Amino acid sequence: MGTITFVSQDGTAHDVELVDGESLMDLATSNGVPGIDGDCGGEAACGTCHVIVDDEWIARTGTRSDEESQMIEMSPECAANSRLSCQLRATPALDGLRVHLPEFQM
Ligand code: FES
């Protein structure tokens, strides 16, 4: 169906199969992507699923909600394109998406 790539701090790329309707956090944890914990199970309440979306993709992923912002802005690594991956739904339009992992999760 497609691929989403999570890029670790050291540049290692982790490709996972895109599953329509799944959150990026679920895709990462079910595929063993290191650095995505998802401790709250996707409730936007822990901040352990932080990713930074490539600039070229932000128009397609959309920007974060106020609820997301409140959580993610507590991270010292918060960037303009930071998202909680549990709040990002995979769709076929995101085939090829690249997101970057922060050095540390909260
Ligand atoms: S899994 Fe907890 S904020 Fe995303």
mmCIF file with all atom_site columns, C-alpha atoms and ligand atoms in Angstrom:
data_model
loop_
_atom_site.group_PDB
_atom_site.id
_atom_site.type_symbol
_atom_site.label_atom_id
_atom_site.label_alt_id
_atom_site.label_comp_id
_atom_site.label_asym_id
_atom_site.label_entity_id
_atom_site.label_seq_id
_atom_site.pdbx_PDB_ins_code
_atom_site.Cartn_x
_atom_site.Cartn_y
_atom_site.Cartn_z
_atom_site.occupancy
_atom_site.B_iso_or_equiv
_atom_site.pdbx_formal_charge
_atom_site.auth_seq_id
_atom_site.auth_comp_id
_atom_site.auth_asym_id
_atom_site.auth_atom_id
_atom_site.pdbx_PDB_model_num
ATOM   1   C  CA  . MET A 1 1   ? 0.000  0.000  0.000  1.00 0.00 ? 1   MET A CA  1
ATOM   2   C  CA  . GLY A 1 2   ? 2.914  2.328  0.663  1.00 0.00 ? 2   GLY A CA  1
ATOM   3   C  CA  . THR A 1 3   ? 5.729  3.214  2.991  1.00 0.00 ? 3   THR A CA  1
ATOM   4   C  CA  . ILE A 1 4   ? 6.350  5.646  5.803  1.00 0.00 ? 4   ILE A CA  1
ATOM   5   C  CA  . THR A 1 5   ? 9.935  6.269  6.891  1.00 0.00 ? 5   THR A CA  1
ATOM   6   C  CA  . PHE A 1 6   ? 11.020 7.123  10.427 1.00 0.00 ? 6   PHE A CA  1
ATOM   7   C  CA  . VAL A 1 7   ? 14.551 8.569  10.533 1.00 0.00 ? 7   VAL A CA  1
ATOM   8   C  CA  . SER A 1 8   ? 16.527 8.198  13.757 1.00 0.00 ? 8   SER A CA  1
ATOM   9   C  CA  . GLN A 1 9   ? 18.910 10.833 15.096 1.00 0.00 ? 9   GLN A CA  1
ATOM   10  C  CA  . ASP A 1 10  ? 21.873 8.898  13.688 1.00 0.00 ? 10  ASP A CA  1
ATOM   11  C  CA  . GLY A 1 11  ? 20.315 8.971  10.219 1.00 0.00 ? 11  GLY A CA  1
ATOM   12  C  CA  . THR A 1 12  ? 19.110 5.371  10.233 1.00 0.00 ? 12  THR A CA  1
ATOM   13  C  CA  . ALA A 1 13  ? 15.918 5.047  8.190  1.00 0.00 ? 13  ALA A CA  1
ATOM   14  C  CA  . HIS A 1 14  ? 13.195 2.673  9.369  1.00 0.00 ? 14  HIS A CA  1
ATOM   15  C  CA  . ASP A 1 15  ? 10.648 1.919  6.659  1.00 0.00 ? 15  ASP A CA  1
ATOM   16  C  CA  . VAL A 1 16  ? 7.238  0.639  7.735  1.00 0.00 ? 16  VAL A CA  1
ATOM   17  C  CA  . GLU A 1 17  ? 4.314  -0.457 5.611  1.00 0.00 ? 17  GLU A CA  1
ATOM   18  C  CA  . LEU A 1 18  ? 1.578  2.174  5.447  1.00 0.00 ? 18  LEU A CA  1
ATOM   19  C  CA  . VAL A 1 19  ? -1.742 0.842  6.761  1.00 0.00 ? 19  VAL A CA  1
ATOM   20  C  CA  . ASP A 1 20  ? -4.652 3.134  5.890  1.00 0.00 ? 20  ASP A CA  1
ATOM   21  C  CA  . GLY A 1 21  ? -6.325 4.511  9.021  1.00 0.00 ? 21  GLY A CA  1
ATOM   22  C  CA  . GLU A 1 22  ? -3.622 3.487  11.502 1.00 0.00 ? 22  GLU A CA  1
ATOM   23  C  CA  . SER A 1 23  ? -1.827 6.135  13.502 1.00 0.00 ? 23  SER A CA  1
ATOM   24  C  CA  . LEU A 1 24  ? 1.870  6.624  12.820 1.00 0.00 ? 24  LEU A CA  1
ATOM   25  C  CA  . MET A 1 25  ? 2.512  5.778  16.476 1.00 0.00 ? 25  MET A CA  1
ATOM   26  C  CA  . ASP A 1 26  ? 0.769  2.408  16.081 1.00 0.00 ? 26  ASP A CA  1
ATOM   27  C  CA  . LEU A 1 27  ? 2.678  1.700  12.873 1.00 0.00 ? 27  LEU A CA  1
ATOM   28  C  CA  . ALA A 1 28  ? 5.978  2.554  14.568 1.00 0.00 ? 28  ALA A CA  1
ATOM   29  C  CA  . THR A 1 29  ? 5.400  0.521  17.722 1.00 0.00 ? 29  THR A CA  1
ATOM   30  C  CA  . SER A 1 30  ? 4.013  -2.508 15.894 1.00 0.00 ? 30  SER A CA  1
ATOM   31  C  CA  . ASN A 1 31  ? 7.072  -2.489 13.619 1.00 0.00 ? 31  ASN A CA  1
ATOM   32  C  CA  . GLY A 1 32  ? 9.627  -2.007 16.402 1.00 0.00 ? 32  GLY A CA  1
ATOM   33  C  CA  . VAL A 1 33  ? 10.796 1.455  15.371 1.00 0.00 ? 33  VAL A CA  1
ATOM   34  C  CA  . PRO A 1 34  ? 13.190 2.509  18.155 1.00 0.00 ? 34  PRO A CA  1
ATOM   35  C  CA  . GLY A 1 35  ? 12.425 5.825  19.840 1.00 0.00 ? 35  GLY A CA  1
ATOM   36  C  CA  . ILE A 1 36  ? 8.629  5.755  19.638 1.00 0.00 ? 36  ILE A CA  1
ATOM   37  C  CA  . ASP A 1 37  ? 7.156  4.573  22.928 1.00 0.00 ? 37  ASP A CA  1
ATOM   38  C  CA  . GLY A 1 38  ? 3.491  5.568  22.832 1.00 0.00 ? 38  GLY A CA  1
ATOM   39  C  CA  . ASP A 1 39  ? 3.098  5.234  26.586 1.00 0.00 ? 39  ASP A CA  1
ATOM   40  C  CA  . CYS A 1 40  ? -0.452 6.651  26.771 1.00 0.00 ? 40  CYS A CA  1
ATOM   41  C  CA  . GLY A 1 41  ? -1.754 4.447  23.982 1.00 0.00 ? 41  GLY A CA  1
ATOM   42  C  CA  . GLY A 1 42  ? -2.531 7.318  21.654 1.00 0.00 ? 42  GLY A CA  1
ATOM   43  C  CA  . GLU A 1 43  ? -4.426 9.735  23.896 1.00 0.00 ? 43  GLU A CA  1
ATOM   44  C  CA  . ALA A 1 44  ? -2.136 12.731 23.226 1.00 0.00 ? 44  ALA A CA  1
ATOM   45  C  CA  . ALA A 1 45  ? -1.278 12.649 26.911 1.00 0.00 ? 45  ALA A CA  1
ATOM   46  C  CA  . CYS A 1 46  ? 2.341  11.479 27.221 1.00 0.00 ? 46  CYS A CA  1
ATOM   47  C  CA  . GLY A 1 47  ? 4.445  13.021 24.452 1.00 0.00 ? 47  GLY A CA  1
ATOM   48  C  CA  . THR A 1 48  ? 6.482  9.832  23.899 1.00 0.00 ? 48  THR A CA  1
ATOM   49  C  CA  . CYS A 1 49  ? 5.544  9.606  20.234 1.00 0.00 ? 49  CYS A CA  1
ATOM   50  C  CA  . HIS A 1 50  ? 7.073  12.913 19.101 1.00 0.00 ? 50  HIS A CA  1
ATOM   51  C  CA  . VAL A 1 51  ? 8.115  13.132 15.453 1.00 0.00 ? 51  VAL A CA  1
ATOM   52  C  CA  . ILE A 1 52  ? 9.219  16.016 13.268 1.00 0.00 ? 52  ILE A CA  1
ATOM   53  C  CA  . VAL A 1 53  ? 7.665  16.043 9.807  1.00 0.00 ? 53  VAL A CA  1
ATOM   54  C  CA  . ASP A 1 54  ? 9.836  16.814 6.771  1.00 0.00 ? 54  ASP A CA  1
ATOM   55  C  CA  . ASP A 1 55  ? 9.124  20.338 5.492  1.00 0.00 ? 55  ASP A CA  1
ATOM   56  C  CA  . GLU A 1 56  ? 7.959  19.051 2.123  1.00 0.00 ? 56  GLU A CA  1
ATOM   57  C  CA  . TRP A 1 57  ? 5.256  16.936 3.772  1.00 0.00 ? 57  TRP A CA  1
ATOM   58  C  CA  . ILE A 1 58  ? 3.731  19.361 6.254  1.00 0.00 ? 58  ILE A CA  1
ATOM   59  C  CA  . ALA A 1 59  ? 1.075  20.536 3.765  1.00 0.00 ? 59  ALA A CA  1
ATOM   60  C  CA  . ARG A 1 60  ? -0.201 16.968 3.484  1.00 0.00 ? 60  ARG A CA  1
ATOM   61  C  CA  . THR A 1 61  ? 0.017  15.985 7.149  1.00 0.00 ? 61  THR A CA  1
ATOM   62  C  CA  . GLY A 1 62  ? -1.501 19.224 8.362  1.00 0.00 ? 62  GLY A CA  1
ATOM   63  C  CA  . THR A 1 63  ? -0.442 21.062 11.452 1.00 0.00 ? 63  THR A CA  1
ATOM   64  C  CA  . ARG A 1 64  ? -0.973 20.093 15.059 1.00 0.00 ? 64  ARG A CA  1
ATOM   65  C  CA  . SER A 1 65  ? -4.096 20.802 17.076 1.00 0.00 ? 65  SER A CA  1
ATOM   66  C  CA  . ASP A 1 66  ? -4.155 22.987 20.180 1.00 0.00 ? 66  ASP A CA  1
ATOM   67  C  CA  . GLU A 1 67  ? -4.283 19.820 22.321 1.00 0.00 ? 67  GLU A CA  1
ATOM   68  C  CA  . GLU A 1 68  ? -1.186 18.467 20.592 1.00 0.00 ? 68  GLU A CA  1
ATOM   69  C  CA  . SER A 1 69  ? 0.600  21.773 20.936 1.00 0.00 ? 69  SER A CA  1
ATOM   70  C  CA  . GLN A 1 70  ? 0.005  21.901 24.678 1.00 0.00 ? 70  GLN A CA  1
ATOM   71  C  CA  . MET A 1 71  ? 1.705  18.512 25.074 1.00 0.00 ? 71  MET A CA  1
ATOM   72  C  CA  . ILE A 1 72  ? 4.481  18.780 22.519 1.00 0.00 ? 72  ILE A CA  1
ATOM   73  C  CA  . GLU A 1 73  ? 5.594  22.288 23.447 1.00 0.00 ? 73  GLU A CA  1
ATOM   74  C  CA  . MET A 1 74  ? 6.797  20.845 26.760 1.00 0.00 ? 74  MET A CA  1
ATOM   75  C  CA  . SER A 1 75  ? 9.534  19.042 24.825 1.00 0.00 ? 75  SER A CA  1
ATOM   76  C  CA  . PRO A 1 76  ? 12.857 20.891 24.648 1.00 0.00 ? 76  PRO A CA  1
ATOM   77  C  CA  . GLU A 1 77  ? 13.177 19.528 21.108 1.00 0.00 ? 77  GLU A CA  1
ATOM   78  C  CA  . CYS A 1 78  ? 9.846  20.927 19.916 1.00 0.00 ? 78  CYS A CA  1
ATOM   79  C  CA  . ALA A 1 79  ? 10.181 22.231 16.349 1.00 0.00 ? 79  ALA A CA  1
ATOM   80  C  CA  . ALA A 1 80  ? 7.798  24.040 14.021 1.00 0.00 ? 80  ALA A CA  1
ATOM   81  C  CA  . ASN A 1 81  ? 6.861  20.750 12.342 1.00 0.00 ? 81  ASN A CA  1
ATOM   82  C  CA  . SER A 1 82  ? 6.665  18.653 15.522 1.00 0.00 ? 82  SER A CA  1
ATOM   83  C  CA  . ARG A 1 83  ? 3.683  16.314 15.778 1.00 0.00 ? 83  ARG A CA  1
ATOM   84  C  CA  . LEU A 1 84  ? 2.459  13.625 18.098 1.00 0.00 ? 84  LEU A CA  1
ATOM   85  C  CA  . SER A 1 85  ? 2.556  10.593 15.823 1.00 0.00 ? 85  SER A CA  1
ATOM   86  C  CA  . CYS A 1 86  ? -0.502 9.151  17.589 1.00 0.00 ? 86  CYS A CA  1
ATOM   87  C  CA  . GLN A 1 87  ? -2.487 12.048 16.147 1.00 0.00 ? 87  GLN A CA  1
ATOM   88  C  CA  . LEU A 1 88  ? -1.301 11.474 12.573 1.00 0.00 ? 88  LEU A CA  1
ATOM   89  C  CA  . ARG A 1 89  ? -3.427 9.014  10.583 1.00 0.00 ? 89  ARG A CA  1
ATOM   90  C  CA  . ALA A 1 90  ? -1.833 7.153  7.741  1.00 0.00 ? 90  ALA A CA  1
ATOM   91  C  CA  . THR A 1 91  ? -3.628 7.553  4.420  1.00 0.00 ? 91  THR A CA  1
ATOM   92  C  CA  . PRO A 1 92  ? -2.569 6.610  0.893  1.00 0.00 ? 92  PRO A CA  1
ATOM   93  C  CA  . ALA A 1 93  ? -1.780 10.298 0.336  1.00 0.00 ? 93  ALA A CA  1
ATOM   94  C  CA  . LEU A 1 94  ? 1.063  9.930  2.846  1.00 0.00 ? 94  LEU A CA  1
ATOM   95  C  CA  . ASP A 1 95  ? 2.880  7.227  0.880  1.00 0.00 ? 95  ASP A CA  1
ATOM   96  C  CA  . GLY A 1 96  ? 6.566  8.167  1.037  1.00 0.00 ? 96  GLY A CA  1
ATOM   97  C  CA  . LEU A 1 97  ? 6.224  10.364 4.130  1.00 0.00 ? 97  LEU A CA  1
ATOM   98  C  CA  . ARG A 1 98  ? 9.443  10.896 6.087  1.00 0.00 ? 98  ARG A CA  1
ATOM   99  C  CA  . VAL A 1 99  ? 9.409  11.907 9.732  1.00 0.00 ? 99  VAL A CA  1
ATOM   100 C  CA  . HIS A 1 100 ? 12.389 12.450 12.004 1.00 0.00 ? 100 HIS A CA  1
ATOM   101 C  CA  . LEU A 1 101 ? 12.776 11.340 15.594 1.00 0.00 ? 101 LEU A CA  1
ATOM   102 C  CA  . PRO A 1 102 ? 13.949 13.734 18.291 1.00 0.00 ? 102 PRO A CA  1
ATOM   103 C  CA  . GLU A 1 103 ? 17.024 12.755 20.284 1.00 0.00 ? 103 GLU A CA  1
ATOM   104 C  CA  . PHE A 1 104 ? 14.905 12.165 23.386 1.00 0.00 ? 104 PHE A CA  1
ATOM   105 C  CA  . GLN A 1 105 ? 11.230 11.553 24.035 1.00 0.00 ? 105 GLN A CA  1
ATOM   106 C  CA  . MET A 1 106 ? 9.631  13.181 27.088 1.00 0.00 ? 106 MET A CA  1
HETATM 107 S  S1  . FES B 2 .   ? 1.120  8.043  22.427 1.00 0.00 ? 1   FES B S1  1
HETATM 108 FE FE1 . FES B 2 .   ? 1.018  9.395  24.114 1.00 0.00 ? 1   FES B FE1 1
HETATM 109 S  S2  . FES B 2 .   ? 1.013  11.330 23.203 1.00 0.00 ? 1   FES B S2  1
HETATM 110 FE FE2 . FES B 2 .   ? 1.073  9.986  21.523 1.00 0.00 ? 1   FES B FE2 1
#
